[in-house]
mmCIF file with all atom_site columns, C-alpha atoms in Angstrom:
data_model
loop_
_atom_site.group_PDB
_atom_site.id
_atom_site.type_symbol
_atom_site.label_atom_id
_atom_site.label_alt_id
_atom_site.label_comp_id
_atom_site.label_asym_id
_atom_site.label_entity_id
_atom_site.label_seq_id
_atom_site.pdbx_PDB_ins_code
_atom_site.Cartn_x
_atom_site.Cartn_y
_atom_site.Cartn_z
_atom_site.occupancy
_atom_site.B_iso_or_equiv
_atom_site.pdbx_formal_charge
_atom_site.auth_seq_id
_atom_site.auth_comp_id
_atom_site.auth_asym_id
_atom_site.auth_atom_id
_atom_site.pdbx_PDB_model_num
ATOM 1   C CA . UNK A 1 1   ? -41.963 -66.500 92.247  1.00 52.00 ? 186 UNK A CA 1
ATOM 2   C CA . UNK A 1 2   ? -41.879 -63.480 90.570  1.00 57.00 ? 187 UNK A CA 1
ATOM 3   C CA . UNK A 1 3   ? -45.818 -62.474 92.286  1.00 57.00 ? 188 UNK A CA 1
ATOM 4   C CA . UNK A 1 4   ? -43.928 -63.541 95.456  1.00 57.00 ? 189 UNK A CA 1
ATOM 5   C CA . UNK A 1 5   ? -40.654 -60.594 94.628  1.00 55.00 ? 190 UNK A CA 1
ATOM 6   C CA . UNK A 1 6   ? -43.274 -57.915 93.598  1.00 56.00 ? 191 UNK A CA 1
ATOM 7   C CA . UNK A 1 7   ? -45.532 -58.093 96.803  1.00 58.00 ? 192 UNK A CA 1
ATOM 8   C CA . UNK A 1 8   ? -42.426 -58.175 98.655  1.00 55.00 ? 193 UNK A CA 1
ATOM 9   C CA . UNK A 1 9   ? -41.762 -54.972 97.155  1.00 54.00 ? 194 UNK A CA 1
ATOM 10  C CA . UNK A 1 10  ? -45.071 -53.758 97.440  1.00 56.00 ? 195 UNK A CA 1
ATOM 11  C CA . UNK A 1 11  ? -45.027 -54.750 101.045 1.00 55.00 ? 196 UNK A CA 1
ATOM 12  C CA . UNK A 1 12  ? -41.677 -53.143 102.133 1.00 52.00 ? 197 UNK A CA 1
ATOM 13  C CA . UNK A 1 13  ? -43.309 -50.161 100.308 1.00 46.00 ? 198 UNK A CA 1
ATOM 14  C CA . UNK A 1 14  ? -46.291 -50.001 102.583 1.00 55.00 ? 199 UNK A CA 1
ATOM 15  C CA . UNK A 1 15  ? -44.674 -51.104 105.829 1.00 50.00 ? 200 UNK A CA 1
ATOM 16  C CA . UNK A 1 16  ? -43.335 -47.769 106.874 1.00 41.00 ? 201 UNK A CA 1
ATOM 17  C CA . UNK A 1 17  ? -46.675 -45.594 106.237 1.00 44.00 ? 202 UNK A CA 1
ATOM 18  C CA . UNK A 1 18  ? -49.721 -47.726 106.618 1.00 50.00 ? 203 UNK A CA 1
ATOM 19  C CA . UNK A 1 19  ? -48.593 -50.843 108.323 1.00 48.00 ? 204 UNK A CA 1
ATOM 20  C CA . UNK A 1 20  ? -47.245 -48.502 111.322 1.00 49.00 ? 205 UNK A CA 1
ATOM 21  C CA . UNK A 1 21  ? -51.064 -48.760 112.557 1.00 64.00 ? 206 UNK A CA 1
ATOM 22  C CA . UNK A 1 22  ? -51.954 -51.579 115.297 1.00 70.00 ? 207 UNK A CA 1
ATOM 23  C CA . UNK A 1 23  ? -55.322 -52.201 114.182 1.00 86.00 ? 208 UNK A CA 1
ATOM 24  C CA . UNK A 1 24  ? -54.687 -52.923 110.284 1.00 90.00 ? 209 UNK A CA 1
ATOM 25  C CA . UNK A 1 25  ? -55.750 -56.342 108.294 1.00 93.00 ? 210 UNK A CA 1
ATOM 26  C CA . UNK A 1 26  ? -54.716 -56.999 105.536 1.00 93.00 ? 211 UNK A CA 1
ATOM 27  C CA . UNK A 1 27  ? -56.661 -59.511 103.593 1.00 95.00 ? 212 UNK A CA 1
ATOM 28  C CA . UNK A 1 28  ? -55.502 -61.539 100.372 1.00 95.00 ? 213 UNK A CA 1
ATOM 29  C CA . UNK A 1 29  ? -57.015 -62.941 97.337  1.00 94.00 ? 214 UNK A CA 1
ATOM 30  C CA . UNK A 1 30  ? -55.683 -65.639 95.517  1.00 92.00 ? 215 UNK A CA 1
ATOM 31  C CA . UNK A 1 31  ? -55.773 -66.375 92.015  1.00 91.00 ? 216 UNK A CA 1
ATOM 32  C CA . UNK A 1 32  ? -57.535 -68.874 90.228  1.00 89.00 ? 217 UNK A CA 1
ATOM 33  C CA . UNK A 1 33  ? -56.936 -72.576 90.920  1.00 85.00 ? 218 UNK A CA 1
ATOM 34  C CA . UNK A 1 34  ? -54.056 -71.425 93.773  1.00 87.00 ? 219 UNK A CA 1
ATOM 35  C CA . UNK A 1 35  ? -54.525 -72.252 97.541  1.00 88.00 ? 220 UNK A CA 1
ATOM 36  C CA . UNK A 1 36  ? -54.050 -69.342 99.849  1.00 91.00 ? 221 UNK A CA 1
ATOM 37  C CA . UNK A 1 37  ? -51.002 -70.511 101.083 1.00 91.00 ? 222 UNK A CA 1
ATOM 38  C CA . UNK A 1 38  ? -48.884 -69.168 98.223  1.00 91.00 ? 223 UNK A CA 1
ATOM 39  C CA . UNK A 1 39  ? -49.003 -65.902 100.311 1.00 91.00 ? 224 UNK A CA 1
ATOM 40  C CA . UNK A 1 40  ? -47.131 -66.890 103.462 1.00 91.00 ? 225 UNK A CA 1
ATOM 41  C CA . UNK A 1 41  ? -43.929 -65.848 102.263 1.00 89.00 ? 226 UNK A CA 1
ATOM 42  C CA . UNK A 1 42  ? -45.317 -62.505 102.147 1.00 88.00 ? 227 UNK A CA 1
ATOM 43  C CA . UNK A 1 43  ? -47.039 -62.607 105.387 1.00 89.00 ? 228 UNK A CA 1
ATOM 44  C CA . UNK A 1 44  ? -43.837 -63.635 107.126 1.00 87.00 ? 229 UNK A CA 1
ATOM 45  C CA . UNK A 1 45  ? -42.605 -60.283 106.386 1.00 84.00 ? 230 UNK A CA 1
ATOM 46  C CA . UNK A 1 46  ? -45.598 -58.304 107.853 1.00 85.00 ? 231 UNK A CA 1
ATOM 47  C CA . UNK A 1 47  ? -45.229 -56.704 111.113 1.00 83.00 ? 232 UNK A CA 1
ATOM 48  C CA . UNK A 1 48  ? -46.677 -58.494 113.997 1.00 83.00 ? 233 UNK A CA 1
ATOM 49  C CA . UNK A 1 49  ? -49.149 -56.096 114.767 1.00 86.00 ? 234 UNK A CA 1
ATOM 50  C CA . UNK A 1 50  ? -50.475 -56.426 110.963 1.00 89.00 ? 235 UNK A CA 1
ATOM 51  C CA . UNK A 1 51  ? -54.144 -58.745 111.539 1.00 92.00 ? 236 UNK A CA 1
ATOM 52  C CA . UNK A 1 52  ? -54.118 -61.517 108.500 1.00 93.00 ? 237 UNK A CA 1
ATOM 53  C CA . UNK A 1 53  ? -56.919 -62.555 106.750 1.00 92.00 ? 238 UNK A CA 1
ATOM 54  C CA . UNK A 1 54  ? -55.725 -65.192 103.840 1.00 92.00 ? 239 UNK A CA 1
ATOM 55  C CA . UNK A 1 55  ? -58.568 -67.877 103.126 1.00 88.00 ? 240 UNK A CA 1
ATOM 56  C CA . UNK A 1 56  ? -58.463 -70.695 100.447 1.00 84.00 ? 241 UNK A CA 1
ATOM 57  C CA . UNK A 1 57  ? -61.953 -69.900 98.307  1.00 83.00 ? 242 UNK A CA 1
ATOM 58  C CA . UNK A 1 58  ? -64.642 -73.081 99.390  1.00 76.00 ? 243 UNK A CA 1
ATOM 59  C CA . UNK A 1 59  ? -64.107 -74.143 95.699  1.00 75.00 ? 244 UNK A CA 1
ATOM 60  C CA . UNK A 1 60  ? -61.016 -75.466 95.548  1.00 74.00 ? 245 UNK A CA 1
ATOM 61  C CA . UNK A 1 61  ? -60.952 -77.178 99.334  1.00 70.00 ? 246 UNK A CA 1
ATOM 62  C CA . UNK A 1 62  ? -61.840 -81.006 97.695  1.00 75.00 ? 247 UNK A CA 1
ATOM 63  C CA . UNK A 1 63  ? -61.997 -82.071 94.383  1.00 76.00 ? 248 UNK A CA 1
ATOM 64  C CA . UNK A 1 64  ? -65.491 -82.399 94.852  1.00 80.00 ? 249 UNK A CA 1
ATOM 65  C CA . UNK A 1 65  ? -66.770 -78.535 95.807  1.00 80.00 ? 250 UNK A CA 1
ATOM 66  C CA . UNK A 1 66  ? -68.862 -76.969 94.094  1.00 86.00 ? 251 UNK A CA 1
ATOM 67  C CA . UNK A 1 67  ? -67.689 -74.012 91.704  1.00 88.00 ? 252 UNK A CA 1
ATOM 68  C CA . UNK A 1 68  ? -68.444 -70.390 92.873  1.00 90.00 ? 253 UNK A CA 1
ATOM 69  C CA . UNK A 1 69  ? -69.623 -67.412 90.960  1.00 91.00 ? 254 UNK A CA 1
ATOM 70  C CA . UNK A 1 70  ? -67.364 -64.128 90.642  1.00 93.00 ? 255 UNK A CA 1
ATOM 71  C CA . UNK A 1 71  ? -70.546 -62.753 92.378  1.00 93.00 ? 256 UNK A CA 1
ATOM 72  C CA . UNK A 1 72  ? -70.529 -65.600 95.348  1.00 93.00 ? 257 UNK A CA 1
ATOM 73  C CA . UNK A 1 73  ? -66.765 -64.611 95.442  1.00 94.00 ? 258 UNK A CA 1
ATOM 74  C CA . UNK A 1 74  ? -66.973 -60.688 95.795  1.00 95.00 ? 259 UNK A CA 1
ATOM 75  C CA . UNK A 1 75  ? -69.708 -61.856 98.137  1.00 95.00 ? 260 UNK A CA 1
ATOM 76  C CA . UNK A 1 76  ? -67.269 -63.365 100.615 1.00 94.00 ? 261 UNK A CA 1
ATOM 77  C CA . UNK A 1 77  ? -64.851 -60.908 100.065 1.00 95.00 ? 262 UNK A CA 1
ATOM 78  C CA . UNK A 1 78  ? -67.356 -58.826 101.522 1.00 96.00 ? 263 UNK A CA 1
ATOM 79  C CA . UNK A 1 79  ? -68.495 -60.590 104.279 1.00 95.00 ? 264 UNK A CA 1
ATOM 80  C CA . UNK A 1 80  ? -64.323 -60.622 105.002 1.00 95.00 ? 265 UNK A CA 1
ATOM 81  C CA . UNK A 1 81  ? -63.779 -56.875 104.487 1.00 96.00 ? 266 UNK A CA 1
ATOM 82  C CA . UNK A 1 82  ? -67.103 -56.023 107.260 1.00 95.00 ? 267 UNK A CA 1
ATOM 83  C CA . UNK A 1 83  ? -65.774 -58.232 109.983 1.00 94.00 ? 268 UNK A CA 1
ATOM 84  C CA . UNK A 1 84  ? -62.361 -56.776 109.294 1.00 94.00 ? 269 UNK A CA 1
ATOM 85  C CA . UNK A 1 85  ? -63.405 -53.010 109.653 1.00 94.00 ? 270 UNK A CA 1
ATOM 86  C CA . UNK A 1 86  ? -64.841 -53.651 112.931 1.00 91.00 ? 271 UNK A CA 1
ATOM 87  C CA . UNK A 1 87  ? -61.242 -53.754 114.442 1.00 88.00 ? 272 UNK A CA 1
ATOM 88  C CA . UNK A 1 88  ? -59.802 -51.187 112.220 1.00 91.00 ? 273 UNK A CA 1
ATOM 89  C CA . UNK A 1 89  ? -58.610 -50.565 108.552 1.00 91.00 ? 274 UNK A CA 1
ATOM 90  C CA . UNK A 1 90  ? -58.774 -52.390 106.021 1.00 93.00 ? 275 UNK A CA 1
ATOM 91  C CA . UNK A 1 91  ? -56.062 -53.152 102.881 1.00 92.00 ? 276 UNK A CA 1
ATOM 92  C CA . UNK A 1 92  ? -57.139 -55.795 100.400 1.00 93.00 ? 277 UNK A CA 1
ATOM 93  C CA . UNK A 1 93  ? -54.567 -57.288 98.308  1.00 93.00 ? 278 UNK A CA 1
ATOM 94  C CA . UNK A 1 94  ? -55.511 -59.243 95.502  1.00 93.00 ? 279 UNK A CA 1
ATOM 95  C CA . UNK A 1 95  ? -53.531 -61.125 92.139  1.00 92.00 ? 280 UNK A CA 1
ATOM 96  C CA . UNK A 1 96  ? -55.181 -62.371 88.947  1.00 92.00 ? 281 UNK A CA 1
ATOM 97  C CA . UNK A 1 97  ? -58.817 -63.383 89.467  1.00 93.00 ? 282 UNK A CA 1
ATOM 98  C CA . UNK A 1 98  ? -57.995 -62.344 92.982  1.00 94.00 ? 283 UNK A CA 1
ATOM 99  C CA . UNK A 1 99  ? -57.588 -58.866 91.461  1.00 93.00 ? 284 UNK A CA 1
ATOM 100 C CA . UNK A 1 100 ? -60.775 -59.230 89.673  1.00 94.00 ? 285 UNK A CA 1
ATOM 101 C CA . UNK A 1 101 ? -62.502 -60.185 93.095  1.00 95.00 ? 286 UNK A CA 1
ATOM 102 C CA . UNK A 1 102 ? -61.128 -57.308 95.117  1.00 94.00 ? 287 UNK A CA 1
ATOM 103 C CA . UNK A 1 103 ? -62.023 -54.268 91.990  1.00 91.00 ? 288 UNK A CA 1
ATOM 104 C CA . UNK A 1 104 ? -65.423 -55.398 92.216  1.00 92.00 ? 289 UNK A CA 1
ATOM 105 C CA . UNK A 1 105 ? -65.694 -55.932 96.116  1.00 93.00 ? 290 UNK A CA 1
ATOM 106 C CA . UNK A 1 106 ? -64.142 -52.285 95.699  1.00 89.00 ? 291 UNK A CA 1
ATOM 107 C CA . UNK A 1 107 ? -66.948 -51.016 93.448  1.00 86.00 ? 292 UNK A CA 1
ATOM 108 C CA . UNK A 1 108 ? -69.688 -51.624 96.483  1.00 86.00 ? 293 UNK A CA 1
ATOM 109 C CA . UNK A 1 109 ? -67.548 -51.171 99.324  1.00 86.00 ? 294 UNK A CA 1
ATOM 110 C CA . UNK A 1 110 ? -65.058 -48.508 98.925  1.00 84.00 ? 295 UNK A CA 1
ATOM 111 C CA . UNK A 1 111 ? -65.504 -46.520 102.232 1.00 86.00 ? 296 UNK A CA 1
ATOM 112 C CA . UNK A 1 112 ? -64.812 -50.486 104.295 1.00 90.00 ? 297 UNK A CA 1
ATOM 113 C CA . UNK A 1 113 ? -61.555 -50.292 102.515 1.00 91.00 ? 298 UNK A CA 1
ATOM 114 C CA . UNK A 1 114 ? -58.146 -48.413 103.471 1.00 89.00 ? 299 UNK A CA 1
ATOM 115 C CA . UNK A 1 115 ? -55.699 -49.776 100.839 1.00 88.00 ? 300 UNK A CA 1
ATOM 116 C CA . UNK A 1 116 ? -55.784 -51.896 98.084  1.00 88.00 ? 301 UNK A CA 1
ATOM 117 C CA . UNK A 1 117 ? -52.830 -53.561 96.230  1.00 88.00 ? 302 UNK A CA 1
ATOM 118 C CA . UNK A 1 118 ? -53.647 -55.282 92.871  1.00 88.00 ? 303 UNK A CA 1
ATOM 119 C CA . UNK A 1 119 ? -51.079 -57.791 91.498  1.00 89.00 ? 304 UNK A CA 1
ATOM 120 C CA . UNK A 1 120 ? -51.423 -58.366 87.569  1.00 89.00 ? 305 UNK A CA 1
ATOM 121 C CA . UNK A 1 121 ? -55.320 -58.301 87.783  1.00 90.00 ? 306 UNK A CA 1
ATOM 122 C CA . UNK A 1 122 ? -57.904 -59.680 85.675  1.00 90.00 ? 307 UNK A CA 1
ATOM 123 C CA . UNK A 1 123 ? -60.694 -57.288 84.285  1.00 88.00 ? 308 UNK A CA 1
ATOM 124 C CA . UNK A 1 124 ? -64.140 -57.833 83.616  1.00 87.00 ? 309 UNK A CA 1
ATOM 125 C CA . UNK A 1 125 ? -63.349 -57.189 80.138  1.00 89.00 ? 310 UNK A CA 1
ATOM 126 C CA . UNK A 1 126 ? -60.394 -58.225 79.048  1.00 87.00 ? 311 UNK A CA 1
ATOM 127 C CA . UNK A 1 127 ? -61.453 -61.659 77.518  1.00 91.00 ? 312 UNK A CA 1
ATOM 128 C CA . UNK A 1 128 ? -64.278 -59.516 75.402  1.00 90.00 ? 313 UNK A CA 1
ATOM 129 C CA . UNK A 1 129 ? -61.379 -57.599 74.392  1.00 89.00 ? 314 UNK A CA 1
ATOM 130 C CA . UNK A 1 130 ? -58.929 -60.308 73.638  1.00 91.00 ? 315 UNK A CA 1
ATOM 131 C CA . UNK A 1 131 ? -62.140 -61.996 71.735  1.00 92.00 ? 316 UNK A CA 1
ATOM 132 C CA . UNK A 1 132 ? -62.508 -59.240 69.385  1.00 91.00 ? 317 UNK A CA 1
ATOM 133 C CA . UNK A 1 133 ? -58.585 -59.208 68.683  1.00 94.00 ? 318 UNK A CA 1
ATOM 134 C CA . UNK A 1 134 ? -59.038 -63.197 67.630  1.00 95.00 ? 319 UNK A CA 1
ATOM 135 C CA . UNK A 1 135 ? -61.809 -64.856 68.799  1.00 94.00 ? 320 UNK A CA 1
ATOM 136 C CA . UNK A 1 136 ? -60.303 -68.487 67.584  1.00 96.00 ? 321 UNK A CA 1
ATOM 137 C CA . UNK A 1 137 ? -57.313 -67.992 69.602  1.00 96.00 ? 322 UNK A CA 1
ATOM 138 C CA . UNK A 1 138 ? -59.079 -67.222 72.599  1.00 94.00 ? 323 UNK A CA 1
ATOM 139 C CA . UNK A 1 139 ? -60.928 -70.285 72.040  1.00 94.00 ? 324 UNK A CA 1
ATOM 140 C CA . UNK A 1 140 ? -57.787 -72.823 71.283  1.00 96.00 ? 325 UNK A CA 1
ATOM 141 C CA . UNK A 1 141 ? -56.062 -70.995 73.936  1.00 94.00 ? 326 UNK A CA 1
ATOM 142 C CA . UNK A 1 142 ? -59.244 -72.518 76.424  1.00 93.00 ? 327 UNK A CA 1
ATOM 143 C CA . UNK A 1 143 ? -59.010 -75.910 74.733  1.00 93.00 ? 328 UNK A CA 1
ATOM 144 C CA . UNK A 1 144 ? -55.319 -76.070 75.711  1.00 94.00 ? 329 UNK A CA 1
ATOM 145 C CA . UNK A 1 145 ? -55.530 -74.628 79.708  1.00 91.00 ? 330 UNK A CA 1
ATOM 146 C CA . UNK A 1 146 ? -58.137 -77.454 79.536  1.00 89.00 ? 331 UNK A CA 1
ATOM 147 C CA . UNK A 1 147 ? -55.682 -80.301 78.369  1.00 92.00 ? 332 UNK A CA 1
ATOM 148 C CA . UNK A 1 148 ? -52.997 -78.620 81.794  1.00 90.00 ? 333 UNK A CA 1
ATOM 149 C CA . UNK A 1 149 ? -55.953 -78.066 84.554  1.00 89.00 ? 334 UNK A CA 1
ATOM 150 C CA . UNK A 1 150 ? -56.912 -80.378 87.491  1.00 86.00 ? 335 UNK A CA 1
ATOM 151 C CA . UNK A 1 151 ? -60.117 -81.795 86.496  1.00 85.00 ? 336 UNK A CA 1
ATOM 152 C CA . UNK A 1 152 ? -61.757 -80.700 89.953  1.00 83.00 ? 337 UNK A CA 1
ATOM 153 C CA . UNK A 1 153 ? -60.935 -76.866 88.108  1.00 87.00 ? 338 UNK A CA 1
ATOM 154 C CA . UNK A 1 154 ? -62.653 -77.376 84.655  1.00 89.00 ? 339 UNK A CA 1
ATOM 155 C CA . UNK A 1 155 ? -66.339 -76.440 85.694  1.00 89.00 ? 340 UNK A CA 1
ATOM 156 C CA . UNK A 1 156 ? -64.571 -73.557 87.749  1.00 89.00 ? 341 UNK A CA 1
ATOM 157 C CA . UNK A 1 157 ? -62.780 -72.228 84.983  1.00 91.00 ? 342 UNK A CA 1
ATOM 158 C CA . UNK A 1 158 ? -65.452 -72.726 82.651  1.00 92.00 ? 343 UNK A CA 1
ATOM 159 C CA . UNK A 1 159 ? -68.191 -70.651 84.908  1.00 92.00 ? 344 UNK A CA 1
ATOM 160 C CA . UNK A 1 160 ? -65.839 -67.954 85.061  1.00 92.00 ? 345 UNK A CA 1
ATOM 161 C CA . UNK A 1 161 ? -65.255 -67.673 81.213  1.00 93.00 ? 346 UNK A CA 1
ATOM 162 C CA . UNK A 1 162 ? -68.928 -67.658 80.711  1.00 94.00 ? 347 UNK A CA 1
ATOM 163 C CA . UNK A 1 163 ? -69.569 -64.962 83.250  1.00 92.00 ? 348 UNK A CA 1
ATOM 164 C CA . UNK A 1 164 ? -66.905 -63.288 81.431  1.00 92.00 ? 349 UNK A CA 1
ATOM 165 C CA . UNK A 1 165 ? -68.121 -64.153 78.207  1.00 92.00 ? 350 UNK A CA 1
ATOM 166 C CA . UNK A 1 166 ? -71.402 -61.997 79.415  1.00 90.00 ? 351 UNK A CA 1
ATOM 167 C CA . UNK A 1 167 ? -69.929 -58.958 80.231  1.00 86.00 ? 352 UNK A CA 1
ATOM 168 C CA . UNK A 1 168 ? -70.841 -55.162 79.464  1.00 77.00 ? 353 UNK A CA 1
ATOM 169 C CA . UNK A 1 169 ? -67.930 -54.333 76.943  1.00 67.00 ? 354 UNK A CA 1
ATOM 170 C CA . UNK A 1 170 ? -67.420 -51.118 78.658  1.00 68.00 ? 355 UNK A CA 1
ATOM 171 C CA . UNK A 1 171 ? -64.495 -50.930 81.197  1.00 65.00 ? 356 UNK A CA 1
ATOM 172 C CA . UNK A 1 172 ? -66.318 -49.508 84.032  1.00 64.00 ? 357 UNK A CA 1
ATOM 173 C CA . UNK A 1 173 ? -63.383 -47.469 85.905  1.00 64.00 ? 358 UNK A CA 1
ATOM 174 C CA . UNK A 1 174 ? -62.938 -47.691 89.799  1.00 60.00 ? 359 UNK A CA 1
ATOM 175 C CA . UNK A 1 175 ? -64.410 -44.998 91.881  1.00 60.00 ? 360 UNK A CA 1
ATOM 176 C CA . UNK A 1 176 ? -62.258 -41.560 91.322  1.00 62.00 ? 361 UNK A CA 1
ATOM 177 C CA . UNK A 1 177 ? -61.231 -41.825 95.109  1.00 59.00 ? 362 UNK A CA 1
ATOM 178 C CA . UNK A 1 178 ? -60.056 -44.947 95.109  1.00 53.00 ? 363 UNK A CA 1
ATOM 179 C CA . UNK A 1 179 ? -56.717 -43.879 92.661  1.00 47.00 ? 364 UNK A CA 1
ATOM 180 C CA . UNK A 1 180 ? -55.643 -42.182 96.072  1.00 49.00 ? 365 UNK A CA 1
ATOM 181 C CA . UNK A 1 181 ? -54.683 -45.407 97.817  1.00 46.00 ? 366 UNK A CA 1
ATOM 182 C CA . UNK A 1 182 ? -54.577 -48.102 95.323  1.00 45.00 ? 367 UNK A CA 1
ATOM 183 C CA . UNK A 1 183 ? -51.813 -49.665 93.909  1.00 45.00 ? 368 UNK A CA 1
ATOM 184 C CA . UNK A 1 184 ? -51.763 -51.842 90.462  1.00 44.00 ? 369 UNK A CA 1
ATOM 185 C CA . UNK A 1 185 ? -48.424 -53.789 89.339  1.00 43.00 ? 370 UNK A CA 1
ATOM 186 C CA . UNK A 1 186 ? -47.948 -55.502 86.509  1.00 44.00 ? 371 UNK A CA 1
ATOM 187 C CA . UNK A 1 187 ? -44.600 -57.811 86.797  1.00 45.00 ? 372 UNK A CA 1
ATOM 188 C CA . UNK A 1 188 ? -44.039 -57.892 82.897  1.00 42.00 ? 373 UNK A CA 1
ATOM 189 C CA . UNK A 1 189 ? -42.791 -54.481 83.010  1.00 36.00 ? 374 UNK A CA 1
#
């Protein structure tokens, strides 16, 4: 609820300067394990004009699919953000690993996209970070999201903590232009 109130916020925000524009989509990014669906209390409260682009990820359709990479992820994000900017400009809006999918998709194509509005984001590095802090809670902390996650989720999750595991342990910062229109909001404030 409380990712719901802040992109409420976010979107009341952005309504009266870039939303004013007949030819925008926006396109969302869920986090992990959630269904896109989660958003349409927020896209009831676009304009009508505003083009909607809000797509469960192919890996958690069935029980059965077949996990995706963060790279087979940003992938789709891109192929989303091209056929978008065909019709116009483009605002990505992205929470969690959501986030994590749009800052990369960001990193290789900033001049596709107009606006982007991350929601508590993941970051390549924080789970190298929170490693070094104490590795052995990281670890229990997995062994317990294990013992609370769908079992359809469990290769997911643990594909995306070994490609995190992998990481550069640099923070690589965003482009320097893309401060000017990007918004980051963390609802523990």
């Amino acid at each position: 609820m409380r990712l719901i109130k802040v992109a409420i916020a976010t979107f009341c925000f952005f309504q009266s300067a870039v939303f004013a524009a007949a030819d925008t989509t926006v396109i969302f990014e869920v986090g992990f394990g959630t269904k896109a669906n989660i958003w349409d209390p927020v896209i009831a409260l676009l304009p009508d004009n505003v083009k909607v682009i809000n797509e469960t990820r192919g890996s958690l359709m069935t029980p059965d699919a077949e996990p995706t990479t963060l790279a087979q992820d940003v992938a789709a994000m891109q192929k989303r953000i091209k056929q978008a900017k065909q019709n116009g400009s483009v605002i990505v809006v992205g929470h969690s690993y959501g986030g994590l999918v749009a800052t990369q998709t960001l990193k290789t194509s900033l001049s596709e996209i107009d606006g982007m509005v991350l929601i508590e984001p993941t970051t390549l590095v924080h789970r190298l970070r929170f490693k070094a802090l104490d590795k052995e809670r990281v670890i229990a902390d997995d062994k317990v999201i294990a013992t609370y996650m769908p079992t359809h989720l469990q290769s997911q999750y643990q594909l995306l903590t070994d490609t995190l595991d992998q990481v550069q342990e640099a923070l690589i910062p965003l482009p320097s232009n893309a401060s000017d229109y990007s918004f980051y909001f963390n609802t523990n404030i």
